[in-house]
């Protein structure tokens, strides 16, 4: 701290982690002068402009470089609280069990209407991320689903079952405009927001049918297009960062007011829609949504904006949902998420270096894992960190990969993996995507579009 006060500003700006430990390097950028103007900006970010500016709750930036992203997020004039959304907290686990509405019963289900979603079911833009084991006694008793092998009719197992007659079960559900909330396509999210993990905001689109417990909340906007665009925003690093910077650890109904909302008429809306749908529409339960929102314009030039090697064209998808409609390999799903990070940053006015700054300063676990991450020719992930292993990977695979890359002529690649291998470089990828989306937005403005 003391050395940061006297620092001359030279050298690289620190983050949270450095060389495998906490980053304790002093730097001038660590010192943030908080005055009334800065407090007013922070107040706008939190959506609490009715209170005196002197009472603004402090944010938690690690360095001054984050302020550019904070300023851009604070200027978002379109927020979810002003666009007419509907939210459900689902079944309160204890109350619903005590009232005999649901009961613990880990099992497989035959239809979406029998699924009761819990937090671990959801990943970032991945509605069916994990499935519970039988028995399931803790959060560690969940298995990651192989999306590349997921069938068109797949439904994850559930830990809860209906414990009463269907009429009473439905009566306990929220209603939106005279319909059960389970009849809508919804954006669902894990309510608890952890700050010591790779990401904090775990949200995805869920189809009609499933209910959920109150550890998960869900929402729908005025139409499906707006709901999907909201899901795209929530998959992006900037909105995840908003929660980390503001210190929100429990994302409930009252917090929706601060979340930026997407304008369906924005020039980048179609690009975000394509990537969001291809990440979320994992089974034929999304067939109607895909048919409704499929845009013929995609075939006229929408595609990957980063020079990803060996990826199939992004827009080669027809208007009818098929097994190949969703992005299934770990490589292509990561590619779409990286491009969404950049796209939403451009949309919100966050510069490329500001996006890199929040990535460096607030996502040390993600950065450390991606620094030692590769993808093979089939899109399978190999990582050094066991928490980032690809599906089916074991520790020896990464050791073998390193040996192969050092001497490819004499050392074979890991069994089951095929070269060539692509090494992740998220900062370079985000910058490249940001440049392309920035050019698209500027072209739209030059053609007459105005926010």
PDB file of C-alpha atoms in Angstrom, residues 11-25 27 29-30 60-66 69 195 197-199 237-238 241 244 341 350-371 425-431:
ATOM      1  CA  UNK A  11       5.615  -1.192 -15.325  1.00  0.00           C
ATOM      2  CA  UNK A  12       2.686  -3.510 -15.929  1.00  0.00           C
ATOM      3  CA  UNK A  13      -0.510  -2.899 -14.007  1.00  0.00           C
ATOM      4  CA  UNK A  14      -1.116  -5.589 -11.346  1.00  0.00           C
ATOM      5  CA  UNK A  15      -4.206  -7.703 -10.862  1.00  0.00           C
ATOM      6  CA  UNK A  16      -5.368 -10.041  -8.120  1.00  0.00           C
ATOM      7  CA  UNK A  17      -2.965 -12.914  -8.800  1.00  0.00           C
ATOM      8  CA  UNK A  18       0.628 -13.018 -10.014  1.00  0.00           C
ATOM      9  CA  UNK A  19       3.029 -15.941 -10.486  1.00  0.00           C
ATOM     10  CA  UNK A  20       0.681 -18.344  -8.736  1.00  0.00           C
ATOM     11  CA  UNK A  21       0.087 -16.210  -5.632  1.00  0.00           C
ATOM     12  CA  UNK A  22      -1.636 -13.006  -4.546  1.00  0.00           C
ATOM     13  CA  UNK A  23      -0.405 -10.007  -6.527  1.00  0.00           C
ATOM     14  CA  UNK A  24       1.253  -7.722  -3.969  1.00  0.00           C
ATOM     15  CA  UNK A  25       3.227  -5.623  -6.454  1.00  0.00           C
ATOM     16  CA  UNK A  27       1.602   0.359  -8.526  1.00  0.00           C
ATOM     17  CA  UNK A  29      -2.865   2.379 -10.647  1.00  0.00           C
ATOM     18  CA  UNK A  30      -3.893   0.807  -7.336  1.00  0.00           C
ATOM     19  CA  UNK A  60     -14.407  -2.681  -5.325  1.00  0.00           C
ATOM     20  CA  UNK A  61     -12.107  -1.940  -8.281  1.00  0.00           C
ATOM     21  CA  UNK A  62      -8.649  -3.473  -8.028  1.00  0.00           C
ATOM     22  CA  UNK A  63      -6.962  -0.824 -10.191  1.00  0.00           C
ATOM     23  CA  UNK A  64      -7.782   2.467 -11.849  1.00  0.00           C
ATOM     24  CA  UNK A  65      -7.901   0.778 -15.268  1.00  0.00           C
ATOM     25  CA  UNK A  66     -11.256  -0.758 -14.338  1.00  0.00           C
ATOM     26  CA  UNK A  69     -15.508  -0.251 -17.817  1.00  0.00           C
ATOM     27  CA  UNK A 195     -16.406 -14.173  -6.320  1.00  0.00           C
ATOM     28  CA  UNK A 197     -14.502 -18.918  -8.834  1.00  0.00           C
ATOM     29  CA  UNK A 198     -13.722 -18.768 -12.550  1.00  0.00           C
ATOM     30  CA  UNK A 199     -16.972 -16.897 -13.249  1.00  0.00           C
ATOM     31  CA  UNK A 237     -17.838 -10.892 -19.030  1.00  0.00           C
ATOM     32  CA  UNK A 238     -18.953  -7.223 -18.589  1.00  0.00           C
ATOM     33  CA  UNK A 241     -17.883  -7.987 -13.836  1.00  0.00           C
ATOM     34  CA  UNK A 244     -18.079  -8.452  -8.908  1.00  0.00           C
ATOM     35  CA  UNK A 341     -17.542 -10.935 -24.382  1.00  0.00           C
ATOM     36  CA  UNK A 350     -16.300  -0.666 -23.161  1.00  0.00           C
ATOM     37  CA  UNK A 351     -13.002  -0.298 -25.035  1.00  0.00           C
ATOM     38  CA  UNK A 352     -10.855  -3.308 -25.879  1.00  0.00           C
ATOM     39  CA  UNK A 353      -8.140  -2.426 -23.363  1.00  0.00           C
ATOM     40  CA  UNK A 354     -10.776  -1.851 -20.688  1.00  0.00           C
ATOM     41  CA  UNK A 355     -12.169  -5.327 -21.349  1.00  0.00           C
ATOM     42  CA  UNK A 356      -8.656  -6.775 -21.061  1.00  0.00           C
ATOM     43  CA  UNK A 357      -8.116  -4.767 -17.861  1.00  0.00           C
ATOM     44  CA  UNK A 358     -11.159  -6.226 -16.095  1.00  0.00           C
ATOM     45  CA  UNK A 359     -10.198  -9.693 -17.305  1.00  0.00           C
ATOM     46  CA  UNK A 360      -6.692  -9.337 -15.876  1.00  0.00           C
ATOM     47  CA  UNK A 361      -7.689  -7.733 -12.603  1.00  0.00           C
ATOM     48  CA  UNK A 362     -10.894  -9.571 -11.675  1.00  0.00           C
ATOM     49  CA  UNK A 363     -10.660 -13.017 -13.290  1.00  0.00           C
ATOM     50  CA  UNK A 364      -7.352 -14.476 -12.103  1.00  0.00           C
ATOM     51  CA  UNK A 365      -8.652 -18.055 -11.921  1.00  0.00           C
ATOM     52  CA  UNK A 366      -9.994 -17.922 -15.470  1.00  0.00           C
ATOM     53  CA  UNK A 367      -6.772 -16.302 -16.718  1.00  0.00           C
ATOM     54  CA  UNK A 368      -4.545 -18.858 -14.977  1.00  0.00           C
ATOM     55  CA  UNK A 369      -6.535 -21.773 -16.386  1.00  0.00           C
ATOM     56  CA  UNK A 370      -6.601 -20.402 -19.910  1.00  0.00           C
ATOM     57  CA  UNK A 371      -2.846 -19.763 -19.858  1.00  0.00           C
ATOM     58  CA  UNK A 425      -5.101 -16.700 -25.920  1.00  0.00           C
ATOM     59  CA  UNK A 426      -8.135 -14.901 -24.608  1.00  0.00           C
ATOM     60  CA  UNK A 427      -6.669 -11.407 -24.579  1.00  0.00           C
ATOM     61  CA  UNK A 428      -5.623 -11.541 -28.235  1.00  0.00           C
ATOM     62  CA  UNK A 429      -8.917 -13.182 -29.203  1.00  0.00           C
ATOM     63  CA  UNK A 430     -11.017 -10.555 -27.390  1.00  0.00           C
ATOM     64  CA  UNK A 431      -9.047  -7.721 -28.989  1.00  0.00           C
TER      65      UNK A 431
END
